[in-house]
Every structure is written in C-alpha cells, then in structure tokens.
Short mmCIF file of C-alpha atoms and ligand atoms in Angstrom, two decimals:
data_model
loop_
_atom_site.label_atom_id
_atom_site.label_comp_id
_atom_site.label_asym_id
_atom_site.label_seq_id
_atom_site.Cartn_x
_atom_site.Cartn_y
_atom_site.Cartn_z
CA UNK J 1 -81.37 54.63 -56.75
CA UNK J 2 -77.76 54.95 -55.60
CA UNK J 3 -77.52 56.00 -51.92
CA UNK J 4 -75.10 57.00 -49.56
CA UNK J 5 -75.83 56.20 -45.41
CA UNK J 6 -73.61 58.44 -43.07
CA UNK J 7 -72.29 57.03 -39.83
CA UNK J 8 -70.68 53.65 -38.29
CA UNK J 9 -73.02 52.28 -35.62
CA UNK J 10 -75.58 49.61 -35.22
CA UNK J 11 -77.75 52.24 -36.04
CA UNK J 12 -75.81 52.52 -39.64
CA UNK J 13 -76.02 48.93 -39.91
CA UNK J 14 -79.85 48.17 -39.33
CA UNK J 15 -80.61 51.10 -41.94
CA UNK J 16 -78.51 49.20 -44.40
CA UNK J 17 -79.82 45.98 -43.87
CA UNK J 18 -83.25 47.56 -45.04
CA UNK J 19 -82.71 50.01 -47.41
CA UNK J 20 -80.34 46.82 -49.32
CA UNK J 21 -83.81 45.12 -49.77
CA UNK J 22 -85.31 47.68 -51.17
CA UNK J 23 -86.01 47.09 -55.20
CA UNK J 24 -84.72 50.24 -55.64
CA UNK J 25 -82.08 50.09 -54.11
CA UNK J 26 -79.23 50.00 -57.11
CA UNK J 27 -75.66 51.17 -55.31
CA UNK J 28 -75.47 52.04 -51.26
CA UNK J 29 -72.73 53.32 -49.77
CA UNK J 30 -71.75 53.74 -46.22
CA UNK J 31 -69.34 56.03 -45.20
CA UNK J 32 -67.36 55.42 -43.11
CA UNK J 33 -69.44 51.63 -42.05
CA UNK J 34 -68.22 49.11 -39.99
CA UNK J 35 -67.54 45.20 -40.74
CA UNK J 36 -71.28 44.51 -40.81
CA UNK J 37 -72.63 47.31 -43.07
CA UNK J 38 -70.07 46.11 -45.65
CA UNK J 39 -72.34 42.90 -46.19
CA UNK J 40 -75.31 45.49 -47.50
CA UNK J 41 -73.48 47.94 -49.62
CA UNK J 42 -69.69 49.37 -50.09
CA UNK J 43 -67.99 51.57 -47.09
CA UNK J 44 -66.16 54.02 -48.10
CA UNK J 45 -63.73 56.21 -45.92
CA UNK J 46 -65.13 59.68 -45.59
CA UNK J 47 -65.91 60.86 -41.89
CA UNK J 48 -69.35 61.77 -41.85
CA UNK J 49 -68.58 65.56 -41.05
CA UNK J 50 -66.17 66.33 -44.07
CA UNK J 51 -68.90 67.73 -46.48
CA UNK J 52 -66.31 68.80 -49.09
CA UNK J 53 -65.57 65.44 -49.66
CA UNK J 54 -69.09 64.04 -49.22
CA UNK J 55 -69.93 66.14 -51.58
CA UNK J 56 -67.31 65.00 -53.90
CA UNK J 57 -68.27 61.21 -53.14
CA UNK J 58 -71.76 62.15 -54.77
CA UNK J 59 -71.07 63.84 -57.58
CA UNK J 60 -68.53 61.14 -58.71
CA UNK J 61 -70.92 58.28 -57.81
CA UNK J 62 -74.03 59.83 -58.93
CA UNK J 63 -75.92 59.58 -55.39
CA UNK J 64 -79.81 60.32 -55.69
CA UNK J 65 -80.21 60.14 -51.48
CA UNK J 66 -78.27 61.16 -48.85
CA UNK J 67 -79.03 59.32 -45.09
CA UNK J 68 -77.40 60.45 -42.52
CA UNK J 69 -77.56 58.60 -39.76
CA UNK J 70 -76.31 60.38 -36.54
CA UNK J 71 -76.96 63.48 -35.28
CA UNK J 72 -73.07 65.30 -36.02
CA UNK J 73 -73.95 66.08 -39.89
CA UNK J 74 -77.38 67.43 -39.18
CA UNK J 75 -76.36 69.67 -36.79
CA UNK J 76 -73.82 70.65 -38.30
CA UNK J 77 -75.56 71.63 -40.95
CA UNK J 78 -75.30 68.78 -44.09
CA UNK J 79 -78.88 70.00 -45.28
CA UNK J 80 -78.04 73.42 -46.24
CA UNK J 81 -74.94 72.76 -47.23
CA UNK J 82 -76.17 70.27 -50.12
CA UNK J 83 -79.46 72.97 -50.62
CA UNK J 84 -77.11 76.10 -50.98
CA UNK J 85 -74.94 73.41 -53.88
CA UNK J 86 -76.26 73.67 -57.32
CA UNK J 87 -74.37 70.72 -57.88
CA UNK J 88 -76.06 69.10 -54.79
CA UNK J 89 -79.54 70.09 -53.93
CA UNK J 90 -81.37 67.96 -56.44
CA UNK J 91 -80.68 65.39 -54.12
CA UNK J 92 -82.69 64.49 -51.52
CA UNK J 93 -81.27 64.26 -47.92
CA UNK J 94 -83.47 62.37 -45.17
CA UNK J 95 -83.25 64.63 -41.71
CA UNK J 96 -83.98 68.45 -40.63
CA UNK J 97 -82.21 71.15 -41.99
CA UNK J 98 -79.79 72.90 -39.47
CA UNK J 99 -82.15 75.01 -37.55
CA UNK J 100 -84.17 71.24 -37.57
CA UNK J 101 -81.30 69.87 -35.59
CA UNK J 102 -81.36 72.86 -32.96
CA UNK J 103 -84.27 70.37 -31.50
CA UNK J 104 -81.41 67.73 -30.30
CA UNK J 105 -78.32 70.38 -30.83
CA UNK J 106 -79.74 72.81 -28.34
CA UNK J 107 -81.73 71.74 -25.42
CA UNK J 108 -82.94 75.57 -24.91
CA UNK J 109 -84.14 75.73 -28.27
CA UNK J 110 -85.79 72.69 -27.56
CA UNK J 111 -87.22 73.63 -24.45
CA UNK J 112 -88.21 77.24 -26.19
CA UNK J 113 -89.66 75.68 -28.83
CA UNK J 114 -91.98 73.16 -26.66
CA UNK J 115 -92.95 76.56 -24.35
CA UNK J 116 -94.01 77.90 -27.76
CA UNK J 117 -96.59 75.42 -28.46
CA UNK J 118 -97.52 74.15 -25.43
CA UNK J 119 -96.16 70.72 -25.15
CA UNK J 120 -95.91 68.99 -22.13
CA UNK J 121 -91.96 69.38 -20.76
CA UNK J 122 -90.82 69.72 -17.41
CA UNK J 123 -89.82 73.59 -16.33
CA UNK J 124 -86.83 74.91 -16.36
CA UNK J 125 -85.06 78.19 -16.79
CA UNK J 126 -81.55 78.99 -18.82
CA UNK J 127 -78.32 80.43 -17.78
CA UNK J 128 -75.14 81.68 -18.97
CA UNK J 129 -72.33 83.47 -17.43
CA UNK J 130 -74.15 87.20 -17.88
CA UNK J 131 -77.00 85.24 -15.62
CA UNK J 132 -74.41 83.19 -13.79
CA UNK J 133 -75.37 84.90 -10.03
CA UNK J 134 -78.90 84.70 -11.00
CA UNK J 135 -78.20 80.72 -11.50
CA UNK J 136 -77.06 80.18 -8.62
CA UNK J 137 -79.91 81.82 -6.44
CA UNK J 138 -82.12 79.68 -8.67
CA UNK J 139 -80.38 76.67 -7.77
CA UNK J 140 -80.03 77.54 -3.82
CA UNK J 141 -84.19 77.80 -3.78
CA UNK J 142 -85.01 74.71 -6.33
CA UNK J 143 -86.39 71.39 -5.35
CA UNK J 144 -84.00 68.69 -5.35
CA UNK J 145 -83.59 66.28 -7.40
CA UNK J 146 -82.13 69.32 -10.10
CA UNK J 147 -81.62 68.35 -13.13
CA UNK J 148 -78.65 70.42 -15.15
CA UNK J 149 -78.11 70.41 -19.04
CA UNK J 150 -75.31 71.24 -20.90
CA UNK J 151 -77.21 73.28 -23.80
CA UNK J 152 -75.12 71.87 -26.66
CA UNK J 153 -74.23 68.78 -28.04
CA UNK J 154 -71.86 66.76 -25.45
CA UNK J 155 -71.59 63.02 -26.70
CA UNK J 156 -74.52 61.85 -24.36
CA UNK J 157 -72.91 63.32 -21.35
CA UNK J 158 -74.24 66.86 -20.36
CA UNK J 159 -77.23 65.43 -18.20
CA UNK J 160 -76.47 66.07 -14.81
CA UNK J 161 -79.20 64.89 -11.76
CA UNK J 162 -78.37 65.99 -8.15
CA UNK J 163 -80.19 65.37 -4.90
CA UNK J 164 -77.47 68.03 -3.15
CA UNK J 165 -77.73 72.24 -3.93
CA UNK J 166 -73.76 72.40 -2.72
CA UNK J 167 -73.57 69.58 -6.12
CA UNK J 168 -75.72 71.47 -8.43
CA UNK J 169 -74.13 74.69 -7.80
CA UNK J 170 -70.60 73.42 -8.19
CA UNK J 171 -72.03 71.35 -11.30
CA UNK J 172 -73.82 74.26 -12.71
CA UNK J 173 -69.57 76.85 -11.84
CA UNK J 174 -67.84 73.82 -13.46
CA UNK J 175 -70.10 74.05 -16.90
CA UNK J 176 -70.49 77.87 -17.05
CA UNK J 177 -66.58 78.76 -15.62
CA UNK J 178 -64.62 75.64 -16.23
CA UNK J 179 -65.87 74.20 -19.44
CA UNK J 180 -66.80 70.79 -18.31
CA UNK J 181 -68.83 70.22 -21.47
CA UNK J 182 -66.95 72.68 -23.76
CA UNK J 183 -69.03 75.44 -25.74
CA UNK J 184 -71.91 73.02 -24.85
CA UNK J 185 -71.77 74.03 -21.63
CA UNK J 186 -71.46 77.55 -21.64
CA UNK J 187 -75.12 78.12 -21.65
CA UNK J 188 -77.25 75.56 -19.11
CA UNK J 189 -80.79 74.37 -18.44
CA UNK J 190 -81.61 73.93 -15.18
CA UNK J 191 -85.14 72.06 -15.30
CA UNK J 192 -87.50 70.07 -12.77
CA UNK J 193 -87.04 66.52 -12.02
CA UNK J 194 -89.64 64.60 -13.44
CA UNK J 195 -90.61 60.43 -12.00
CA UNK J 196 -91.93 58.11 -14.36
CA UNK J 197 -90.93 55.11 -16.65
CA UNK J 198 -88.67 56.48 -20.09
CA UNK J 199 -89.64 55.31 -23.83
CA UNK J 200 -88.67 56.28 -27.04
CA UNK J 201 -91.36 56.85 -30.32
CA UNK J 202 -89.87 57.73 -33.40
CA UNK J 203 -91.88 59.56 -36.53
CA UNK J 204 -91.14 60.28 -39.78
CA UNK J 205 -91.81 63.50 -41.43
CA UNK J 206 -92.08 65.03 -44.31
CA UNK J 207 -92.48 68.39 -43.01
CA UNK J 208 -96.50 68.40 -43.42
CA UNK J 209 -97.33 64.59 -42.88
CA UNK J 210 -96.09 62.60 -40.45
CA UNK J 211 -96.13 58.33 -39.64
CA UNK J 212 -95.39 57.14 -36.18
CA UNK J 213 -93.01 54.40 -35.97
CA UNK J 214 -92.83 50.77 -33.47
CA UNK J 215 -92.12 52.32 -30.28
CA UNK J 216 -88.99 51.28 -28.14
CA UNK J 217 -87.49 51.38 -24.75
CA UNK J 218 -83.70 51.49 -24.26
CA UNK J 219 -81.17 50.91 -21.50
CA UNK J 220 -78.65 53.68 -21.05
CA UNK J 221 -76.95 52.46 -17.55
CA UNK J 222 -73.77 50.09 -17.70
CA UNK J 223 -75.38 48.02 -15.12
CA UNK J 224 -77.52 45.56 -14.22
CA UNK J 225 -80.52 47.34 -12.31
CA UNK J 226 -80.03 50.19 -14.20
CA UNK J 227 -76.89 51.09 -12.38
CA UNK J 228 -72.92 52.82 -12.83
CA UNK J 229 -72.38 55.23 -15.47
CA UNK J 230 -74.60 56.41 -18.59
CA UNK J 231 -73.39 54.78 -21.68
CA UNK J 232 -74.95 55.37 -25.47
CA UNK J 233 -77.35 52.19 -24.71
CA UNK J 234 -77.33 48.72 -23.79
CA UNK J 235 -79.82 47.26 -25.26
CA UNK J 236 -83.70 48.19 -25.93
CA UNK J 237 -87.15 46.32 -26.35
CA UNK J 238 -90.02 47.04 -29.14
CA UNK J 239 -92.86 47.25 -28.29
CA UNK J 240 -93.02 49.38 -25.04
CA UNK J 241 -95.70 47.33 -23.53
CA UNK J 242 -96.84 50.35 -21.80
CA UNK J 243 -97.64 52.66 -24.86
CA UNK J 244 -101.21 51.48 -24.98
CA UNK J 245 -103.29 52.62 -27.66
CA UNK J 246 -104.95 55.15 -25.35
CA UNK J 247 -101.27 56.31 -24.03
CA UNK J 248 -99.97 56.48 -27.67
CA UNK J 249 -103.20 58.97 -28.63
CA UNK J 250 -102.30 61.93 -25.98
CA UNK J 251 -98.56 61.43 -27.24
CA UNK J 252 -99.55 61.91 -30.85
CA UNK J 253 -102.21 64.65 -29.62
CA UNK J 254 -100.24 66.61 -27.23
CA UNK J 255 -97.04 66.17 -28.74
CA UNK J 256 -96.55 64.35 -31.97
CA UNK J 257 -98.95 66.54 -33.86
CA UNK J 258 -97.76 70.11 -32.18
CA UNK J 259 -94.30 69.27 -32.91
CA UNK J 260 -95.00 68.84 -36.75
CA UNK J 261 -97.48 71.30 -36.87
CA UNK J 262 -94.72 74.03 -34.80
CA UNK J 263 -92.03 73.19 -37.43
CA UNK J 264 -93.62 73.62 -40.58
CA UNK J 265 -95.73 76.89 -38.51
CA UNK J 266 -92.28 78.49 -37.92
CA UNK J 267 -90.90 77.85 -41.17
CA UNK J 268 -88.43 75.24 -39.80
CA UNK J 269 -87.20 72.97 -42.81
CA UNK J 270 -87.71 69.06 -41.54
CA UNK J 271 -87.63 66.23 -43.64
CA UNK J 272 -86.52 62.96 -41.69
CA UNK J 273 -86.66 60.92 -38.32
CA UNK J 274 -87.95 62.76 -35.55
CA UNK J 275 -86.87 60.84 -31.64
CA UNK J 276 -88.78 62.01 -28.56
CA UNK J 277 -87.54 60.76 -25.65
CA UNK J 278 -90.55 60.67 -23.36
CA UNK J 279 -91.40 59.86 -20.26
CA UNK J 280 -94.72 58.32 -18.69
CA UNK J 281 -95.43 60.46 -15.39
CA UNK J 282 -98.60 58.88 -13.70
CA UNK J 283 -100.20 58.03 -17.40
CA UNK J 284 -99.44 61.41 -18.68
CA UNK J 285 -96.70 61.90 -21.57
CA UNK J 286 -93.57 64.59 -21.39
CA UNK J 287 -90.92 65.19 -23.52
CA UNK J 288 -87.44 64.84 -21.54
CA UNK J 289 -85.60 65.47 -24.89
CA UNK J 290 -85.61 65.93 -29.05
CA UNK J 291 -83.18 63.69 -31.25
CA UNK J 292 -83.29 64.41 -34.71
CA UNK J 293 -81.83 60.93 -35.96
CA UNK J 294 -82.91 57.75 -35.20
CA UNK J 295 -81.80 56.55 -31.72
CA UNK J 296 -79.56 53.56 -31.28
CA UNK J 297 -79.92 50.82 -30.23
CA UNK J 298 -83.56 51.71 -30.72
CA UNK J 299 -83.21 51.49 -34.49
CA UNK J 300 -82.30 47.86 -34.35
CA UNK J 301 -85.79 46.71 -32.67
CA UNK J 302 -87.96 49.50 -34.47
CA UNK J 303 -86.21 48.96 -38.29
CA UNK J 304 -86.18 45.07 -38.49
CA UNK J 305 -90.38 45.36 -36.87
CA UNK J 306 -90.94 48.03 -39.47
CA UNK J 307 -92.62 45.89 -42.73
CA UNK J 308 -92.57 48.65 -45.28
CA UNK J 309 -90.00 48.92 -47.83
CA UNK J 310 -87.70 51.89 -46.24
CA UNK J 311 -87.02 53.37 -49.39
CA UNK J 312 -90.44 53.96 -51.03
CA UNK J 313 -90.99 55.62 -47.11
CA UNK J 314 -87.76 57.90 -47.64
CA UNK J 315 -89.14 58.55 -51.09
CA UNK J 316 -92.46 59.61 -50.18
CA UNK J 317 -90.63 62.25 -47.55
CA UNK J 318 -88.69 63.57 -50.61
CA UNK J 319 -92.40 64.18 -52.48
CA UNK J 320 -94.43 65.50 -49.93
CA UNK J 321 -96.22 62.35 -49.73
CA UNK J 322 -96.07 60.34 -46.51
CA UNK J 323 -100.05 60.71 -45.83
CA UNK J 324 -99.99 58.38 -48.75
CA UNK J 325 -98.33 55.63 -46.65
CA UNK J 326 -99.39 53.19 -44.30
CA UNK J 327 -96.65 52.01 -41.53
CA UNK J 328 -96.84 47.97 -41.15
CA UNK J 329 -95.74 46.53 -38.21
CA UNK J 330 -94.02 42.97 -37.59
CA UNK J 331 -96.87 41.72 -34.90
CA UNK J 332 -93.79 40.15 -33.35
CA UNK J 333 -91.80 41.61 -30.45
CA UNK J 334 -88.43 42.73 -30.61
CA UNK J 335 -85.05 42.48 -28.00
CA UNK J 336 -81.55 43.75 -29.26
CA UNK J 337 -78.67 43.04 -26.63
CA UNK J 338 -75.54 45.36 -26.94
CA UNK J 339 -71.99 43.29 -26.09
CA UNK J 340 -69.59 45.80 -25.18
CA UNK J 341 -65.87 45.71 -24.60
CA UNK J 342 -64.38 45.76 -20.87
CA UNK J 343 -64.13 48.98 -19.62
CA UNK J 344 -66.56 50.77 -21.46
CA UNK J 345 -68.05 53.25 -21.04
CA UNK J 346 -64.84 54.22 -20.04
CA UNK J 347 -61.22 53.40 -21.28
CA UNK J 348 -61.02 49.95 -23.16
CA UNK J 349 -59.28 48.32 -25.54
CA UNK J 350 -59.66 47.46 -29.71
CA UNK J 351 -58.50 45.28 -32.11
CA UNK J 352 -59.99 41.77 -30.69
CA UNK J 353 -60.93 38.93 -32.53
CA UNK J 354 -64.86 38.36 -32.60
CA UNK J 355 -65.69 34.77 -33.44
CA UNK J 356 -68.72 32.08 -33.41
CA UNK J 357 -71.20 35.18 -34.80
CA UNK J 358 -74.28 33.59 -36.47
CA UNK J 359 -75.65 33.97 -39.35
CA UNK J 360 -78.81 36.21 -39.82
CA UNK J 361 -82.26 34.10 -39.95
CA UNK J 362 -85.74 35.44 -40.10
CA UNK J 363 -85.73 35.62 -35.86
CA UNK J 364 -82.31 36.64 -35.25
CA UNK J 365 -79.97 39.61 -36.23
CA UNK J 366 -76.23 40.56 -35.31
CA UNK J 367 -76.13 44.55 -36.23
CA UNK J 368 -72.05 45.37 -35.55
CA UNK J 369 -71.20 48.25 -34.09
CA UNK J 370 -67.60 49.22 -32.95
CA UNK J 371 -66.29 46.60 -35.39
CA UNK J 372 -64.13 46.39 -38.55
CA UNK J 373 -62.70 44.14 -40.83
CA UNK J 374 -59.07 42.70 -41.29
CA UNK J 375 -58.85 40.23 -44.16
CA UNK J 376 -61.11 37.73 -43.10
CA UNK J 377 -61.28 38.36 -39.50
CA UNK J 378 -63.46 40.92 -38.03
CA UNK J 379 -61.64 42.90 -34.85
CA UNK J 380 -63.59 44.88 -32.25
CA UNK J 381 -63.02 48.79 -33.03
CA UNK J 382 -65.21 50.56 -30.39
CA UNK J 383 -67.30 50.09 -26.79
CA UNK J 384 -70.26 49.29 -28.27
CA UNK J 385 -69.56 46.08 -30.41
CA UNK J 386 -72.26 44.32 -31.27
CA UNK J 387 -76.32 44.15 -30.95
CA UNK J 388 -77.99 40.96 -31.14
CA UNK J 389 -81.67 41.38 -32.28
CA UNK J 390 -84.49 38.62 -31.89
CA UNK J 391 -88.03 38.40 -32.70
CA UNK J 392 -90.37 36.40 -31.20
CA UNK J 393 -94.19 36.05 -30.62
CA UNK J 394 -93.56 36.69 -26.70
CA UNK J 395 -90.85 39.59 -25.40
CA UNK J 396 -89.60 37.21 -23.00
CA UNK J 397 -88.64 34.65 -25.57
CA UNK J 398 -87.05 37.28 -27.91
CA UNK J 399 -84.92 38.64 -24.76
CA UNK J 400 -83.81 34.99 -24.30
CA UNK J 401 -82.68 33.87 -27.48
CA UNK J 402 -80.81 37.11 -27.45
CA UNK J 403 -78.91 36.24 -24.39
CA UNK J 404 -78.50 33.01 -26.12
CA UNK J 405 -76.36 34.39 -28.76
CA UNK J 406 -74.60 37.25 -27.03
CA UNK J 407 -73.79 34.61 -24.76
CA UNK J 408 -72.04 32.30 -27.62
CA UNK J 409 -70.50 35.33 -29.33
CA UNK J 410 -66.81 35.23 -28.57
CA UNK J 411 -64.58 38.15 -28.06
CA UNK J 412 -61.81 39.01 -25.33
CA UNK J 413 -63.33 41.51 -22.74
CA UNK J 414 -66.64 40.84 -24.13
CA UNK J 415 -70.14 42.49 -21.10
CA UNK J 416 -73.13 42.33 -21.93
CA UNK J 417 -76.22 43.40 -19.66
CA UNK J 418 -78.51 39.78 -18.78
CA UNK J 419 -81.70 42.05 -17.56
CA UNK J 420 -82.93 43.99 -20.56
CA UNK J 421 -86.38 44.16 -20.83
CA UNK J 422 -86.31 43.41 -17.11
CA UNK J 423 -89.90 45.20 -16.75
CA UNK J 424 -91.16 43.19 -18.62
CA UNK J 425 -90.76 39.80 -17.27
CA UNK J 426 -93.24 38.12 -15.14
P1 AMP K 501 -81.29 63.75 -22.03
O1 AMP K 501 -79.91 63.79 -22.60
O2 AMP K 501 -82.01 65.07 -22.00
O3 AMP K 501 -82.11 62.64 -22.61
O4 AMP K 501 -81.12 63.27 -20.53
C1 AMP K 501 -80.46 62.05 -20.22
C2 AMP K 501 -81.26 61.28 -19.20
O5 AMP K 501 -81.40 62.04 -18.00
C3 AMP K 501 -82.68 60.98 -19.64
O6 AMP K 501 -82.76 59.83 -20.44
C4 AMP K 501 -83.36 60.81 -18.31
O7 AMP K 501 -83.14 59.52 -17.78
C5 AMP K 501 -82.66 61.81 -17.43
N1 AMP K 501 -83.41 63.08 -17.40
C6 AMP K 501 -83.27 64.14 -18.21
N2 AMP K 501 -84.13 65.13 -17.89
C7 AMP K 501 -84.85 64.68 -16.84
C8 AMP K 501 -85.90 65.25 -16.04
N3 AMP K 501 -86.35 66.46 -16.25
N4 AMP K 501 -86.41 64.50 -15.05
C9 AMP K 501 -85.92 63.24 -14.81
N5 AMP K 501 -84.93 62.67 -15.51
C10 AMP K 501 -84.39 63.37 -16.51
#
C-alpha cells in the first residue's frame, strides 16, 4: 500500500514510525515532514492545505491512503474534496468528512451537537454581533470564572478564562467588534467553568464501530506548575492513572458511544481519530472539547503503547470493519518530554544545530518536531522541537529517563519542562 501522511509535527512523526512497520506498508510519503519523518518514508513539499496539488501527488504516485494528520485539511474539507474526485475517491482517507470536522472546527456545533444527545458538557450559550447586547447582559449576571470561546478554529488560542465581568465583557467586544481571533471569533461561546483534573482518550471510528485507544494526559502551560502562557503541549503521560476501569465505562457510556451513535444518527460522514478532551469533575466525565485528529504530543505516548499493526486498523476503518479488531496495549507506561526553543510560545528563533540525539531503542524514542534537515545536520525549524518518549514498567521511571535524554540533547535555546507527569509522582 503506498500512503501519503499530511502534516509536520511529532504527531506526523510517531504515525510514520508505525505505519513504516506495517507489512503493508510499500511507499509512505509525508508531506511536507520534518527531519525525523524522513527516516520512515520520503517528504515531499506540498503544504498540507493545497488539495490541487495533493491531489496531483496521488495520482502520479499511485496513493491507496490518505492520513492526514492535523486538523487544517479536515476542516477544510480534504474528505469531500477527494469523494466529489472521480479520479480520487477510490481512495481511502482516515478522518471525518467536513461537516465531521465541525466537532473541533466549531465549538457551537460541538456544543449543539452534545445538547442533541445528551452528553455531559458544561452550559453555555452563543453570541454574535446580532446578539452582541444580549452577550453582554449574559456576561454581567454569570458566575465567574467565565469561560469565552472563539467559535472557529484559532491555532489553540481562542480559550479565554476570567475571574473579572469588566475582563469578560471587554474579552467577549474585542472577539465580536475587533477581531481578536479573526472570523473565529465573530461568533462566541460563553460556557460555565468547570473544576476537575483534564485527560485526553482517543477512538477510532469507522463510522458504525468504534475502538478506544491508551488514554493520555498532556501539559499545555509553558511552565513548571502548570504556569505562563498556553502552548500546543509540553509533554504528556499514558496511561492516565486516573481513568480507572470504572471511570473509563461512564466515558464510553455517556460519551464515547453517543458520540458515534449521534454521527452516524445524523448522517455525519466519520471515518478516523476521534480526541475528547475531558475532564474528571468529582468522578464524573465532561467533554471540554472535540478534536478530530489525533492530539499531539498525545500521539507520541498513545501510538508507540498501541501493539496493533496501524495499518490493518486504518484498513479495517476503510471496510466497515473495526468490531473485527482488538486494540493491544504495551502494559508499559509511557512519558514524552517536548524541548522547545527559547521564547516559545512566543517569538524565537530557527535554524540551530541539534546534536548528541540518540538513537531509537525498544524504551526510548526522539519524535522531531519543528526540525529539518541541512545536509547532514539537522537545524531546529519551529517552537516545538523535539519529544523524547520512554517506556518503562513504572511512570516515574519512564518520566526520568526522559529527562535523561532531553537533558543530553543539545541545541542553542533549548527548555524543556522537568515536572511532567508531576501528579503522578509519589
Ligand atoms: P479548549 O480549546 O476548548 O480545549 O480549551 C482550552 C483549555 O481551556 C482546556 O484544555 C481547559 O484547560 C480550559 N477550559 C476550556 N473550557 C473549560 C471549562 N468549561 N471549564 C474549565 N476549563 C476549561
């Protein structure tokens, strides 16, 4: 099977490592890749949203699956465009079709849908400038904290959380009036601040059957403690040692299950990863949000825990037959730490040597990130640089070997967070 992988992230990497030992995997391609996915397969420079030329890349290389691995494509719409293709839609593409993607590229569709069939989310209401007086009286009455979403897509960023109402109502006039967040902003959810401890649990569908996935817990601040800005994750731990057996059975009952069921009930085309980012409040399960993509760096402790062959998985999606499968586990406990480059998450710089990265072993992964390759040197080429993954029998051993090695890895600028997992440590 010849396959092409969309995207450039750690994400993009840890997919490639797997599907490359796949038996059937014959030719992968990732466009556009990074340093480290070009050890799997062949990058090849097409930015994952030009679909004229994706589609060109296929035809000429005789693709039989497309993967795309971020969330831009999807919502954007890569599904239907290769459906509506004759040239295109025998192949098979792994993630929702573009309504599908409404579940991470709207967060009122999201929140609609959830109302819909009942699954636990916190309340909210919606707003846009024809409600924008109506918003604000809303806001002026609410319970603080207030949470405020940008509707649309806006690079991790359109979460605001405000103890003050003077805040949320200048918040809420700078998204509607000003454009903070662009067209994703325009519309806004204003929703209930919910307290609890965050995971992540991935499934994958095939629109009728779905499998749930090694859970994971991520770490989105810049800072130790969990403190300074948002960023698009740190580093992340599988398994969530809270997502008991009993916990994980009202997630699949009162959300896994009427998530599937709702899509395939309305009609809504979804064949790939489904993310929900969930919090625990008091033992109970909500959903704070839909991704329709793996998450990252989730994807680096869930894929290299996750024992089946990825392939014959994504294959089974294509037919319709994932009740067929059986999900194996790695008994072992995962820790990925991301290095990052100075300045990140805001300005920084690119272009600096990495050195002394080690090579992979059966308990220890480097999945690159922002990187790329220069002759025989590879140069940093983004915030997020590099994850370092470890398996071990015990969490706290896999979260020290991979301080070990992010600690070894050399590169000017180079932060790193030394408390993931922190939780989780006696
Ligand atoms: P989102 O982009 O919807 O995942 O939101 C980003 C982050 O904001 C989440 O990971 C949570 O930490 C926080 N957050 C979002 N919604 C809520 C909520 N209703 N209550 C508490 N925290 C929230």
């Amino acid at each position: 099977m010849n396959i092409l992988l969309l995207g450039s992230g750690g994400r993009e990497h840890a997919l490639a490592w797997k599907m490359a030992q796949s038996a059937a995997c014959e030719q992968l391609y990732i466009a556009p890749g990074n340093a480290g996915t070009a050890a799997h397969g062949t990058n090849v420079n097409i930015a994952v949203s030009d679909f004229e030329q994706i589609k060109a890349f296929c035809i000429d290389n005789k693709i039989d699956m497309l993967v795309p691995g971020s969330e831009e494509p999807l919502v954007l719409g890569i599904y239907d465009f290769f459906k509506a293709d004759a040239a295109l839609q025998h192949i098979p593409v792994i993630g929702p079709s573009k309504v599908g993607a409404q579940l991470e590229g709207s967060k009122a569709f999201a929140k609609q849908f959830m109302l819909r069939h009942q699954i636990p989310t916190a309340s909210y209401r919606e707003f846009d400038e024809s409600t924008f007086d109506e918003g604000v009286a809303y806001l002026r009455q609410h319970p603080v904290p207030i949470v405020l979403k940008a509707d649309g897509l806006a690079a991790g960023k359109g979460v605001v959380i405000t103890s003050s109402h003077d805040e949320a109502v200048a918040e809420f006039e700078e998204m509607i009036r000003s454009a903070k967040f662009g067209d994703a902003g325009k519309k806004v959810v204003i929703e209930q601040f919910l307290t609890g401890i965050e995971l992540s649990v991935f499934v994958l569908t095939d629109g009728k059957n779905y499998k749930i996935l090694p859970t994971a817990k991520d770490y989105k601040r810049i800072g130790e403690g969990d403190t300074g800005l948002n960023t698009g994750g740190m580093g992340a731990v599988s398994p969530v040692p809270f997502a008991t057996g009993a916990f994980m059975q009202q997630v699949e009952d009162s959300i896994i299950r009427p998530t599937v069921a709702g899509l395939a009930k309305e009609g809504i085309i979804y064949h790939g990863f489904i993310f929900f980012g969930l919090i625990n409040v008091e033992g109970a399960p909500y959903v704070i949000e839909y991704n329709c993509r793996m998450g990252d760096p989730e994807t680096e402790v869930v894929i290299p825990r996750l024992q089946n062959d990825l392939l014959e998985l994504f294959t089974a999606v294509q037919h319709g037959q994932l009740d067929a499968a059986t999900v194996a586990e790695d008994p072992r406990a995962a820790a990925t730490v991301m290095l990052v480059s100075k300045g990140y998450p805001e300005a920084y710089e690119k272009g600096k040597a990495i050195t002394e990265v080690p090579s992979p072993t059966k308990d220890q992964l480097v999945f690159h990130a922002g990187t790329k390759a220069d002759g025989s040197k590879v140069l940093t080429n983004g915030g997020r640089v590099m994850a370092v993954t470890s398996l071990a029998g015990d969490l706290q051993i896999a979260l020290a070997h991979s301080r070990q090695t992010a600690e070894a890895i050399q590169f000017e600028g180079k932060y790193y967070r030394r408390d993931i997992g922190y939780e989780f440590i006696s």
